CSV table of C-alpha atoms in Angstrom, one decimal:
chain,number,residue,atom,x,y,z
O,1,UNK,CA,-35.9,-78.6,-21.2
O,2,UNK,CA,-34.9,-78.6,-24.6
O,3,UNK,CA,-36.8,-80.9,-26.8
O,4,UNK,CA,-35.0,-82.7,-29.3
O,5,UNK,CA,-38.2,-83.2,-31.4
O,6,UNK,CA,-39.8,-79.8,-31.0
O,7,UNK,CA,-41.1,-78.3,-34.6
O,8,UNK,CA,-39.3,-75.1,-35.5
O,9,UNK,CA,-42.4,-72.7,-35.9
O,10,UNK,CA,-41.1,-71.1,-39.3
O,11,UNK,CA,-43.6,-72.0,-41.0
O,12,UNK,CA,-46.2,-70.5,-38.6
O,13,UNK,CA,-44.1,-67.5,-39.1
O,14,UNK,CA,-44.6,-67.9,-42.8
O,15,UNK,CA,-48.4,-68.4,-42.5
O,16,UNK,CA,-48.6,-65.4,-40.4
O,17,UNK,CA,-46.8,-63.2,-42.8
O,18,UNK,CA,-48.9,-64.5,-46.0
O,19,UNK,CA,-52.1,-63.5,-43.7
O,20,UNK,CA,-50.7,-59.9,-43.3
O,21,UNK,CA,-50.4,-60.2,-39.6
O,22,UNK,CA,-47.5,-58.8,-37.6
O,23,UNK,CA,-44.6,-60.8,-36.1
O,24,UNK,CA,-45.6,-60.4,-32.5
O,25,UNK,CA,-47.1,-60.4,-30.0
O,26,UNK,CA,-48.6,-63.8,-30.8
O,27,UNK,CA,-50.8,-64.7,-27.4
O,28,UNK,CA,-51.9,-67.9,-28.1
O,29,UNK,CA,-53.3,-70.9,-25.2
O,30,UNK,CA,-50.6,-73.1,-24.4
O,31,UNK,CA,-52.1,-76.0,-25.4
O,32,UNK,CA,-52.7,-74.9,-28.9
O,33,UNK,CA,-49.4,-73.4,-30.0
O,34,UNK,CA,-50.2,-73.4,-33.2
O,35,UNK,CA,-53.7,-73.7,-35.8
O,36,UNK,CA,-53.6,-76.2,-37.9
O,37,UNK,CA,-53.5,-75.8,-41.6
O,38,UNK,CA,-57.5,-76.2,-42.1
O,39,UNK,CA,-58.2,-73.7,-39.8
O,40,UNK,CA,-56.0,-70.9,-41.2
O,41,UNK,CA,-57.6,-71.8,-44.8
O,42,UNK,CA,-61.0,-71.1,-43.3
O,43,UNK,CA,-60.3,-67.7,-42.6
O,44,UNK,CA,-59.4,-67.5,-38.8
O,45,UNK,CA,-56.7,-65.6,-37.4
O,46,UNK,CA,-54.2,-66.5,-34.8
O,47,UNK,CA,-56.4,-64.4,-32.3
O,48,UNK,CA,-59.1,-66.7,-32.6
O,49,UNK,CA,-57.6,-69.6,-30.6
O,50,UNK,CA,-57.5,-70.0,-26.9
O,51,UNK,CA,-60.9,-68.5,-25.7
O,52,UNK,CA,-60.5,-69.6,-22.5
O,53,UNK,CA,-61.5,-66.9,-19.9
O,54,UNK,CA,-58.7,-66.1,-17.7
O,55,UNK,CA,-57.9,-67.7,-14.6
O,56,UNK,CA,-58.6,-66.1,-11.2
O,57,UNK,CA,-55.4,-67.2,-10.1
O,58,UNK,CA,-53.4,-64.2,-9.8
O,59,UNK,CA,-49.9,-65.8,-10.1
O,60,UNK,CA,-50.5,-67.8,-13.1
O,61,UNK,CA,-52.8,-67.5,-15.9
O,62,UNK,CA,-53.3,-69.2,-19.2
O,63,UNK,CA,-52.9,-66.7,-22.3
O,64,UNK,CA,-55.6,-66.6,-25.1
O,65,UNK,CA,-55.7,-63.8,-27.2
O,66,UNK,CA,-53.7,-61.5,-30.0
O,67,UNK,CA,-53.0,-58.0,-29.4
O,68,UNK,CA,-52.4,-56.3,-32.9
O,69,UNK,CA,-50.3,-53.3,-32.0
O,70,UNK,CA,-47.0,-51.7,-32.7
O,71,UNK,CA,-47.2,-48.2,-30.6
O,72,UNK,CA,-50.1,-47.9,-29.0
O,73,UNK,CA,-49.2,-44.6,-27.2
O,74,UNK,CA,-48.7,-42.8,-30.7
O,75,UNK,CA,-52.4,-43.2,-31.5
O,76,UNK,CA,-55.5,-41.1,-30.8
O,77,UNK,CA,-53.8,-37.7,-31.6
O,78,UNK,CA,-52.0,-37.9,-28.2
O,79,UNK,CA,-49.3,-39.8,-26.4
O,80,UNK,CA,-51.3,-42.3,-24.3
O,81,UNK,CA,-49.7,-45.1,-22.0
O,82,UNK,CA,-51.1,-48.6,-22.7
O,83,UNK,CA,-53.2,-48.2,-19.4
O,84,UNK,CA,-54.9,-45.1,-20.3
O,85,UNK,CA,-55.8,-46.7,-23.9
O,86,UNK,CA,-57.2,-50.1,-22.3
O,87,UNK,CA,-59.2,-48.1,-20.3
O,88,UNK,CA,-60.7,-46.0,-23.5
O,89,UNK,CA,-61.4,-49.2,-25.2
O,90,UNK,CA,-62.8,-51.1,-22.2
O,91,UNK,CA,-65.4,-48.1,-21.8
O,92,UNK,CA,-66.4,-48.2,-25.4
O,93,UNK,CA,-67.1,-51.7,-25.2
O,94,UNK,CA,-64.3,-52.7,-28.0
O,95,UNK,CA,-64.1,-56.6,-28.7
O,96,UNK,CA,-62.7,-58.9,-31.3
O,97,UNK,CA,-65.3,-60.8,-33.6
O,98,UNK,CA,-65.1,-62.9,-36.4
O,99,UNK,CA,-65.7,-60.3,-38.9
O,100,UNK,CA,-62.7,-58.7,-37.3
O,101,UNK,CA,-60.6,-60.9,-38.7
O,102,UNK,CA,-61.7,-60.6,-42.3
O,103,UNK,CA,-60.4,-57.2,-42.7
O,104,UNK,CA,-57.5,-56.6,-45.2
O,105,UNK,CA,-54.4,-56.2,-44.8
O,106,UNK,CA,-53.7,-52.8,-45.0
O,107,UNK,CA,-56.4,-52.6,-42.2
O,108,UNK,CA,-55.1,-54.9,-40.2
O,109,UNK,CA,-51.9,-53.1,-40.1
O,110,UNK,CA,-53.2,-50.0,-38.7
O,111,UNK,CA,-55.2,-51.2,-35.9
O,112,UNK,CA,-53.9,-50.4,-32.5
O,113,UNK,CA,-54.9,-52.8,-30.3
O,114,UNK,CA,-57.8,-55.7,-30.2
O,115,UNK,CA,-59.5,-57.1,-27.1
O,116,UNK,CA,-60.3,-60.7,-26.3
O,117,UNK,CA,-63.3,-62.3,-27.9
O,118,UNK,CA,-65.0,-62.4,-24.7
O,119,UNK,CA,-65.0,-59.3,-22.7
O,120,UNK,CA,-62.7,-59.9,-19.3
O,121,UNK,CA,-64.3,-58.7,-16.2
O,122,UNK,CA,-63.0,-55.0,-15.3
O,123,UNK,CA,-60.2,-56.1,-12.6
O,124,UNK,CA,-58.1,-57.4,-15.6
O,125,UNK,CA,-58.7,-54.5,-17.9
O,126,UNK,CA,-57.1,-52.4,-15.2
O,127,UNK,CA,-54.8,-55.2,-14.2
O,128,UNK,CA,-52.2,-54.0,-17.0
O,129,UNK,CA,-48.7,-55.4,-16.9
O,130,UNK,CA,-46.0,-53.5,-16.8
O,131,UNK,CA,-43.2,-56.3,-17.5
O,132,UNK,CA,-44.9,-59.3,-15.7
O,133,UNK,CA,-45.3,-61.3,-19.1
O,134,UNK,CA,-43.9,-64.4,-20.2
O,135,UNK,CA,-42.2,-65.2,-23.4
O,136,UNK,CA,-43.0,-68.3,-25.7
O,137,UNK,CA,-40.2,-70.7,-26.5
O,138,UNK,CA,-40.6,-70.3,-30.4
O,139,UNK,CA,-38.0,-73.2,-30.9
O,140,UNK,CA,-35.2,-73.7,-28.2
O,141,UNK,CA,-35.1,-70.0,-27.5
O,142,UNK,CA,-35.0,-70.2,-23.7
O,143,UNK,CA,-31.7,-68.7,-24.4
O,144,UNK,CA,-33.1,-65.6,-25.7
O,145,UNK,CA,-36.1,-65.7,-23.3
O,146,UNK,CA,-34.3,-65.6,-20.2
O,147,UNK,CA,-31.9,-62.8,-21.3
O,148,UNK,CA,-35.0,-60.4,-22.6
O,149,UNK,CA,-36.6,-60.9,-19.7
O,150,UNK,CA,-33.7,-59.5,-17.7
O,151,UNK,CA,-33.0,-56.6,-20.0
O,152,UNK,CA,-37.0,-55.4,-20.3
O,153,UNK,CA,-37.0,-55.2,-16.4
O,154,UNK,CA,-34.3,-53.0,-16.2
O,155,UNK,CA,-35.3,-49.6,-14.4
O,156,UNK,CA,-35.0,-46.4,-16.9
O,157,UNK,CA,-33.3,-48.1,-19.7
O,158,UNK,CA,-36.3,-49.3,-21.2
O,159,UNK,CA,-38.2,-45.9,-20.6
O,160,UNK,CA,-36.5,-45.0,-23.7
O,161,UNK,CA,-38.0,-47.3,-26.0
O,162,UNK,CA,-41.2,-47.1,-24.6
O,163,UNK,CA,-42.0,-43.4,-25.0
O,164,UNK,CA,-39.7,-43.0,-28.3
O,165,UNK,CA,-37.0,-41.2,-27.3
O,166,UNK,CA,-34.4,-43.5,-28.9
O,167,UNK,CA,-35.8,-42.4,-32.1
O,168,UNK,CA,-33.5,-39.2,-32.3
O,169,UNK,CA,-30.7,-41.5,-32.4
O,170,UNK,CA,-31.9,-44.0,-35.1
O,171,UNK,CA,-29.8,-44.9,-38.0
O,172,UNK,CA,-31.8,-45.9,-40.7
O,173,UNK,CA,-29.5,-48.5,-42.4
O,174,UNK,CA,-29.3,-50.5,-38.9
O,175,UNK,CA,-32.8,-49.8,-37.2
O,176,UNK,CA,-34.2,-53.3,-37.4
O,177,UNK,CA,-33.2,-54.3,-33.6
O,178,UNK,CA,-33.9,-51.1,-32.0
O,179,UNK,CA,-37.1,-51.0,-33.5
O,180,UNK,CA,-38.2,-54.4,-32.8
O,181,UNK,CA,-37.2,-53.9,-29.2
O,182,UNK,CA,-39.3,-51.0,-29.1
O,183,UNK,CA,-42.4,-52.6,-30.3
O,184,UNK,CA,-41.6,-56.1,-27.7
O,185,UNK,CA,-41.3,-53.3,-25.1
O,186,UNK,CA,-44.7,-51.9,-25.8
O,187,UNK,CA,-45.8,-55.2,-26.3
O,188,UNK,CA,-44.7,-56.2,-23.1
O,189,UNK,CA,-46.4,-53.1,-21.0
O,190,UNK,CA,-49.6,-53.7,-22.3
O,191,UNK,CA,-50.3,-57.3,-22.0
O,192,UNK,CA,-52.6,-58.4,-18.9
O,193,UNK,CA,-50.3,-59.8,-16.0
O,194,UNK,CA,-48.9,-63.4,-16.6
O,195,UNK,CA,-50.1,-63.6,-20.2
O,196,UNK,CA,-47.2,-64.4,-22.8
O,197,UNK,CA,-46.3,-63.1,-25.9
O,198,UNK,CA,-43.6,-64.6,-28.7
O,199,UNK,CA,-40.7,-62.6,-29.7
O,200,UNK,CA,-40.4,-63.7,-33.4
O,201,UNK,CA,-39.8,-60.0,-34.4
O,202,UNK,CA,-36.5,-59.3,-32.2
O,203,UNK,CA,-35.0,-63.1,-33.1
O,204,UNK,CA,-35.4,-62.3,-36.7
O,205,UNK,CA,-33.7,-58.6,-36.1
O,206,UNK,CA,-30.8,-60.1,-33.9
O,207,UNK,CA,-30.6,-63.2,-36.7
O,208,UNK,CA,-29.7,-60.2,-39.5
O,209,UNK,CA,-27.1,-58.8,-37.2
O,210,UNK,CA,-25.9,-62.0,-36.0
O,211,UNK,CA,-26.4,-64.8,-38.4
O,212,UNK,CA,-25.1,-67.4,-36.4
O,213,UNK,CA,-28.3,-67.3,-34.3
O,214,UNK,CA,-30.5,-68.4,-37.4
O,215,UNK,CA,-32.3,-71.1,-36.9
O,216,UNK,CA,-33.4,-73.0,-33.7
O,217,UNK,CA,-30.6,-74.9,-32.5
O,218,UNK,CA,-29.3,-74.4,-28.5
O,219,UNK,CA,-27.1,-70.9,-28.2
O,220,UNK,CA,-25.4,-69.4,-25.4
O,221,UNK,CA,-27.2,-66.7,-23.3
O,222,UNK,CA,-23.9,-64.5,-22.7
O,223,UNK,CA,-23.4,-64.7,-26.5
O,224,UNK,CA,-26.8,-63.5,-27.5
O,225,UNK,CA,-26.6,-60.4,-24.8
O,226,UNK,CA,-23.8,-59.5,-26.6
O,227,UNK,CA,-25.3,-59.6,-30.0
O,228,UNK,CA,-28.4,-57.9,-28.9
O,229,UNK,CA,-26.4,-55.2,-27.2
O,230,UNK,CA,-24.4,-54.7,-30.2
O,231,UNK,CA,-27.3,-54.9,-32.6
O,232,UNK,CA,-28.8,-52.0,-30.4
O,233,UNK,CA,-25.9,-49.9,-30.3
O,234,UNK,CA,-25.3,-50.4,-33.5
O,235,UNK,CA,-28.8,-49.1,-34.6
O,236,UNK,CA,-28.2,-46.2,-32.2
O,237,UNK,CA,-25.0,-45.0,-32.9
O,238,UNK,CA,-24.8,-41.5,-32.5
O,239,UNK,CA,-21.7,-41.1,-34.5
O,240,UNK,CA,-22.6,-41.1,-38.5
O,241,UNK,CA,-18.9,-40.7,-39.6
O,242,UNK,CA,-16.4,-42.5,-37.4
O,243,UNK,CA,-12.9,-40.9,-36.6
O,244,UNK,CA,-9.9,-42.7,-38.3
O,245,UNK,CA,-8.4,-45.9,-36.4
O,246,UNK,CA,-5.5,-45.0,-34.5
O,247,UNK,CA,-3.1,-46.6,-32.2
O,248,UNK,CA,-3.2,-45.3,-28.7
O,249,UNK,CA,-0.2,-44.2,-26.6
O,250,UNK,CA,0.3,-46.8,-24.0
O,251,UNK,CA,2.8,-44.7,-22.2
O,252,UNK,CA,2.2,-41.2,-19.7
O,253,UNK,CA,4.9,-39.0,-21.0
O,254,UNK,CA,4.1,-36.7,-18.5
O,255,UNK,CA,0.5,-37.1,-18.2
O,256,UNK,CA,-1.8,-38.2,-15.6
O,257,UNK,CA,-3.8,-41.6,-15.4
O,258,UNK,CA,-6.6,-39.4,-15.6
O,259,UNK,CA,-5.8,-37.7,-19.1
O,260,UNK,CA,-4.7,-41.1,-20.4
O,261,UNK,CA,-8.3,-42.3,-19.4
O,262,UNK,CA,-10.0,-39.5,-20.9
O,263,UNK,CA,-8.3,-39.7,-24.2
O,264,UNK,CA,-9.0,-43.0,-24.6
O,265,UNK,CA,-12.6,-42.7,-23.5
O,266,UNK,CA,-13.2,-39.9,-25.8
O,267,UNK,CA,-11.7,-41.8,-28.7
O,268,UNK,CA,-13.7,-44.6,-28.0
O,269,UNK,CA,-16.9,-42.6,-28.1
O,270,UNK,CA,-15.8,-40.8,-31.4
O,271,UNK,CA,-16.1,-44.0,-33.0
O,272,UNK,CA,-19.3,-45.7,-31.0
O,273,UNK,CA,-21.6,-43.1,-28.7
O,274,UNK,CA,-25.1,-44.5,-28.2
O,275,UNK,CA,-28.2,-45.0,-25.4
O,276,UNK,CA,-26.8,-48.8,-24.7
O,277,UNK,CA,-23.1,-47.5,-23.9
O,278,UNK,CA,-24.8,-44.8,-21.8
O,279,UNK,CA,-26.3,-47.4,-19.4
O,280,UNK,CA,-23.7,-50.8,-19.8
O,281,UNK,CA,-20.0,-49.2,-20.6
O,282,UNK,CA,-17.5,-49.1,-18.2
O,283,UNK,CA,-13.9,-48.5,-18.4
O,284,UNK,CA,-10.8,-50.9,-17.4
O,285,UNK,CA,-7.3,-49.9,-16.8
O,286,UNK,CA,-5.2,-52.3,-18.2
O,287,UNK,CA,-1.4,-52.2,-16.2
O,288,UNK,CA,1.6,-54.1,-17.7
O,289,UNK,CA,5.0,-53.8,-15.9
O,290,UNK,CA,8.1,-55.7,-16.7
O,291,UNK,CA,9.8,-57.5,-14.2
O,292,UNK,CA,13.3,-56.8,-15.9
O,293,UNK,CA,13.1,-52.8,-16.4
O,294,UNK,CA,10.0,-51.9,-14.4
O,295,UNK,CA,8.8,-50.1,-17.3
O,296,UNK,CA,4.9,-49.4,-17.2
O,297,UNK,CA,2.6,-49.3,-19.8
O,298,UNK,CA,-1.1,-48.6,-19.7
O,299,UNK,CA,-4.2,-49.3,-21.5
O,300,UNK,CA,-7.8,-48.4,-21.2
O,301,UNK,CA,-10.2,-51.1,-22.8
O,302,UNK,CA,-14.1,-50.3,-22.5
O,303,UNK,CA,-16.4,-53.5,-21.2
O,304,UNK,CA,-19.8,-54.3,-21.4
O,305,UNK,CA,-19.6,-56.9,-19.2
O,306,UNK,CA,-17.3,-58.9,-17.2
O,307,UNK,CA,-16.4,-62.5,-17.4
O,308,UNK,CA,-15.7,-64.1,-14.0
O,309,UNK,CA,-13.8,-67.3,-14.2
O,310,UNK,CA,-13.7,-70.2,-11.7
O,311,UNK,CA,-10.4,-71.8,-13.3
O,312,UNK,CA,-6.9,-70.6,-13.6
O,313,UNK,CA,-4.4,-72.4,-15.6
O,314,UNK,CA,-6.9,-75.3,-15.4
O,315,UNK,CA,-7.3,-75.6,-11.6
O,316,UNK,CA,-10.7,-75.9,-10.4
O,317,UNK,CA,-11.3,-74.0,-7.6
O,318,UNK,CA,-13.5,-74.4,-4.8
O,319,UNK,CA,-17.2,-72.8,-4.3
O,320,UNK,CA,-16.9,-69.0,-3.7
O,321,UNK,CA,-19.2,-65.7,-3.5
O,322,UNK,CA,-19.0,-62.9,-6.0
O,323,UNK,CA,-16.8,-60.8,-4.0
O,324,UNK,CA,-13.9,-63.4,-4.3
O,325,UNK,CA,-14.5,-63.8,-8.0
O,326,UNK,CA,-14.3,-60.3,-8.5
O,327,UNK,CA,-10.6,-59.8,-6.6
O,328,UNK,CA,-9.8,-62.8,-8.7
O,329,UNK,CA,-10.5,-60.9,-11.5
O,330,UNK,CA,-8.7,-57.6,-10.6
O,331,UNK,CA,-5.7,-59.6,-8.9
O,332,UNK,CA,-2.2,-59.1,-10.3
O,333,UNK,CA,-1.0,-62.1,-12.1
O,334,UNK,CA,2.3,-63.1,-14.1
O,335,UNK,CA,2.9,-63.3,-17.5
O,336,UNK,CA,5.9,-65.0,-18.6
O,337,UNK,CA,6.1,-64.2,-22.4
O,338,UNK,CA,4.8,-60.8,-23.2
O,339,UNK,CA,6.5,-58.0,-25.5
O,340,UNK,CA,8.1,-55.2,-23.7
O,341,UNK,CA,7.9,-51.8,-25.6
O,342,UNK,CA,11.1,-50.5,-23.9
O,343,UNK,CA,13.5,-53.6,-23.5
O,344,UNK,CA,12.4,-54.0,-27.0
O,345,UNK,CA,11.7,-57.7,-26.4
O,346,UNK,CA,9.8,-60.5,-24.8
O,347,UNK,CA,10.0,-60.7,-20.7
O,348,UNK,CA,8.3,-61.7,-17.5
O,349,UNK,CA,5.7,-59.0,-16.8
O,350,UNK,CA,3.1,-58.6,-14.1
O,351,UNK,CA,-0.6,-57.9,-15.6
O,352,UNK,CA,-3.4,-55.9,-13.4
O,353,UNK,CA,-6.9,-55.0,-14.5
O,354,UNK,CA,-8.6,-51.9,-12.4
O,355,UNK,CA,-12.0,-51.0,-12.9
O,356,UNK,CA,-11.8,-47.2,-13.5
O,357,UNK,CA,-15.2,-46.2,-14.6
O,358,UNK,CA,-18.3,-47.9,-13.7
O,359,UNK,CA,-21.4,-48.0,-15.5
O,360,UNK,CA,-25.0,-47.8,-14.7
O,361,UNK,CA,-25.7,-51.4,-15.5
O,362,UNK,CA,-23.3,-54.3,-14.2
O,363,UNK,CA,-23.6,-57.6,-15.8
O,364,UNK,CA,-21.4,-60.5,-14.2
O,365,UNK,CA,-21.0,-63.5,-16.7
O,366,UNK,CA,-20.1,-66.5,-14.6
O,367,UNK,CA,-17.9,-68.8,-17.0
O,368,UNK,CA,-19.7,-72.5,-15.9
O,369,UNK,CA,-18.2,-73.7,-19.2
O,370,UNK,CA,-14.7,-75.0,-18.9
O,371,UNK,CA,-13.3,-76.2,-22.4
O,372,UNK,CA,-10.0,-77.9,-22.8
O,373,UNK,CA,-8.1,-79.5,-25.4
O,374,UNK,CA,-9.6,-83.0,-24.7
O,375,UNK,CA,-12.5,-82.3,-22.6
O,376,UNK,CA,-14.9,-80.0,-21.7
O,377,UNK,CA,-17.8,-79.4,-18.8
O,378,UNK,CA,-19.9,-77.6,-17.0
O,379,UNK,CA,-18.4,-76.1,-13.8
O,380,UNK,CA,-21.5,-76.5,-11.1
O,381,UNK,CA,-19.8,-74.5,-8.2
O,382,UNK,CA,-22.2,-72.8,-6.0
O,383,UNK,CA,-21.8,-68.8,-6.0
O,384,UNK,CA,-23.0,-66.6,-3.1
O,385,UNK,CA,-24.1,-63.1,-4.4
O,386,UNK,CA,-25.7,-60.3,-2.6
O,387,UNK,CA,-28.8,-58.5,-3.4
O,388,UNK,CA,-27.0,-55.2,-2.5
O,389,UNK,CA,-23.6,-54.6,-3.9
O,390,UNK,CA,-21.0,-52.2,-2.9
O,391,UNK,CA,-18.3,-51.7,-5.5
O,392,UNK,CA,-16.3,-49.3,-3.3
O,393,UNK,CA,-13.9,-52.1,-2.1
O,394,UNK,CA,-13.0,-52.9,-6.2
O,395,UNK,CA,-11.5,-49.5,-6.7
O,396,UNK,CA,-9.7,-48.6,-3.6
O,397,UNK,CA,-6.6,-50.0,-4.4
O,398,UNK,CA,-6.5,-47.3,-7.3
O,399,UNK,CA,-8.0,-44.4,-5.0
O,400,UNK,CA,-5.0,-45.3,-2.3
O,401,UNK,CA,-2.9,-45.4,-5.2
O,402,UNK,CA,-3.6,-42.2,-7.0
O,403,UNK,CA,-5.4,-40.6,-4.3
O,404,UNK,CA,-8.0,-39.2,-5.8
O,405,UNK,CA,-11.0,-40.6,-7.3
O,406,UNK,CA,-10.4,-42.9,-10.3
O,407,UNK,CA,-13.3,-41.4,-12.0
O,408,UNK,CA,-16.5,-39.2,-11.2
O,409,UNK,CA,-18.5,-42.2,-11.9
O,410,UNK,CA,-17.0,-44.5,-9.0
O,411,UNK,CA,-18.6,-42.0,-6.6
O,412,UNK,CA,-21.8,-44.1,-7.0
O,413,UNK,CA,-20.6,-47.6,-6.1
O,414,UNK,CA,-24.2,-48.9,-4.6
O,415,UNK,CA,-25.8,-51.3,-6.8
O,416,UNK,CA,-28.7,-53.6,-6.1
O,417,UNK,CA,-29.5,-57.0,-7.9
O,418,UNK,CA,-32.1,-56.9,-10.6
O,419,UNK,CA,-31.9,-59.8,-12.8
O,420,UNK,CA,-30.3,-63.6,-12.8
O,421,UNK,CA,-29.9,-66.1,-15.9
O,422,UNK,CA,-29.8,-69.3,-14.7
O,423,UNK,CA,-29.0,-72.4,-16.5
O,424,UNK,CA,-29.4,-76.1,-15.8
O,425,UNK,CA,-28.4,-79.1,-16.9
O,426,UNK,CA,-25.3,-79.9,-18.7
O,427,UNK,CA,-22.8,-78.4,-21.1
O,428,UNK,CA,-24.6,-80.5,-24.1
O,429,UNK,CA,-28.1,-80.1,-23.4
O,430,UNK,CA,-29.9,-77.7,-20.8
O,431,UNK,CA,-32.6,-74.8,-20.2
O,432,UNK,CA,-32.4,-71.2,-18.9
O,433,UNK,CA,-35.0,-69.3,-16.8
O,434,UNK,CA,-34.6,-66.1,-15.5
O,435,UNK,CA,-35.2,-64.0,-12.2
O,436,UNK,CA,-35.7,-60.6,-12.3
O,437,UNK,CA,-37.0,-57.7,-10.1
O,438,UNK,CA,-39.9,-55.6,-11.5
O,439,UNK,CA,-39.0,-52.1,-11.4
O,440,UNK,CA,-42.6,-50.8,-11.0
O,441,UNK,CA,-43.9,-53.0,-7.8
O,442,UNK,CA,-40.0,-54.1,-7.0
O,443,UNK,CA,-41.2,-57.7,-6.6
O,444,UNK,CA,-39.2,-60.5,-8.1
O,445,UNK,CA,-40.9,-62.8,-10.7
O,446,UNK,CA,-39.3,-66.4,-12.1
O,447,UNK,CA,-39.4,-66.5,-16.2
O,448,UNK,CA,-39.7,-70.1,-17.6
O,449,UNK,CA,-40.5,-69.4,-20.8
O,450,UNK,CA,-44.3,-68.5,-21.1
O,451,UNK,CA,-44.7,-69.7,-17.4
O,452,UNK,CA,-44.1,-66.2,-15.0
O,453,UNK,CA,-44.5,-66.9,-11.2
O,454,UNK,CA,-43.7,-64.5,-8.2
O,455,UNK,CA,-41.0,-65.4,-5.8
O,456,UNK,CA,-39.9,-64.5,-2.6
O,457,UNK,CA,-36.1,-63.7,-3.5
O,458,UNK,CA,-34.8,-63.7,0.2
O,459,UNK,CA,-36.1,-67.3,0.6
O,460,UNK,CA,-33.3,-68.3,-2.3
O,461,UNK,CA,-30.5,-67.2,0.2
O,462,UNK,CA,-28.4,-66.2,-2.5
O,463,UNK,CA,-26.4,-64.4,-0.2
O,464,UNK,CA,-25.6,-67.2,2.3
O,465,UNK,CA,-26.1,-70.4,0.8
O,466,UNK,CA,-25.5,-69.7,-3.2
O,467,UNK,CA,-26.8,-71.5,-5.9
O,468,UNK,CA,-24.9,-73.7,-8.9
O,469,UNK,CA,-27.7,-71.9,-11.5
O,470,UNK,CA,-26.6,-68.1,-12.0
O,471,UNK,CA,-25.0,-68.1,-15.2
O,472,UNK,CA,-25.4,-63.6,-15.4
O,473,UNK,CA,-26.0,-61.6,-13.0
O,474,UNK,CA,-27.4,-57.9,-13.7
O,475,UNK,CA,-26.9,-55.3,-10.9
O,476,UNK,CA,-28.5,-51.8,-11.5
O,477,UNK,CA,-27.4,-48.2,-9.6
O,478,UNK,CA,-29.6,-47.5,-7.0
O,479,UNK,CA,-30.0,-44.3,-8.3
O,480,UNK,CA,-32.0,-45.7,-10.9
O,481,UNK,CA,-34.8,-46.6,-9.1
């Protein structure tokens, strides 16, 4: 839970920088979050704290040492994965001693990885995590940690950051977010199971893109998700010179909707085209029909996440399932005062959204925070949602209307649930956690900041009983696994 008297770790970060240490990974024993000033003055680095041995319990282990690495697979003259590096270092008997901590800043920055002070059993050296790693709360940052845990466990997407493919699209002026995210991916992959790292670097990088996330106040997880993806996309934008902005034509003028969709899509890609959009961007058809002259106008909007609301016209609906929320999202609605381009005045119109292009990763934001003029509240409605999602039914209307596939991306409509950002508490104080499917062993884990525990997702009975906690749902195409 959030703690009002929790001390922000800015002083710790400053001390780390003064010692020439990297922003992360910072692996500390839970009971000793920061060293004292006297210990820092005595010359000890953070890796000397929490030297208790690893627990033999496979599902919960305290974290206790510092890895000093950034891109471990780019050393040794060849690309080695973290598992191979750990094995090499284990066989050579590399350990961290007090003399190691006396190295100069330049030497520290060149080190790839330090082993624990106490040599661990070989089973822990070989039990290298691939995403089963907690993220320390560094000051009301559970909103960030929960989002990161869902993103870090997405299939396929993170491989581009782990193997360095993302570098070919790097925009040097906006490189901080992609670089820090890549470092975090590598760190998570090379940290033993059920330990934890402190994500100072990625927080600082996002703060530079979105200053509203500076400091350690409570923040919204969905807003952070959007900011993080925007920062990644900005830094990896393949478009170095954007096309001139123009108003898009909303009338067919003898063209098909497929032609119009392609024109809008290509225009969007001419201004922003990135690895992030390759995975997360879809396209919506926005249709407006004038009730007076029956004129239709069309617009194609891109989207990264889809916000699903319980309320319309301030009418609170009953508990429901994801299908009903999606049906409600695409249902036709009446707008009383909308400007008709043919009538040249405001008229009553009917508006409808149609999902036109499907992304590889679907993200559904369940709008639980209801803001009104005189009051605001959190909506604790239970939502049922499936582990396997077929999106075909939500584009069938378009197929029936236009007799052909809306877009080639809609041929593959089979998705698997892969992540959940949960919120507990109220609008004014609460806590975020994440449930996420590991893409390597296909097991589910619950991430509560530093704590990581395996769960049986079927026992949660999300598809039959629902839950009042889910705030963001992540679905990935089955073809990505």
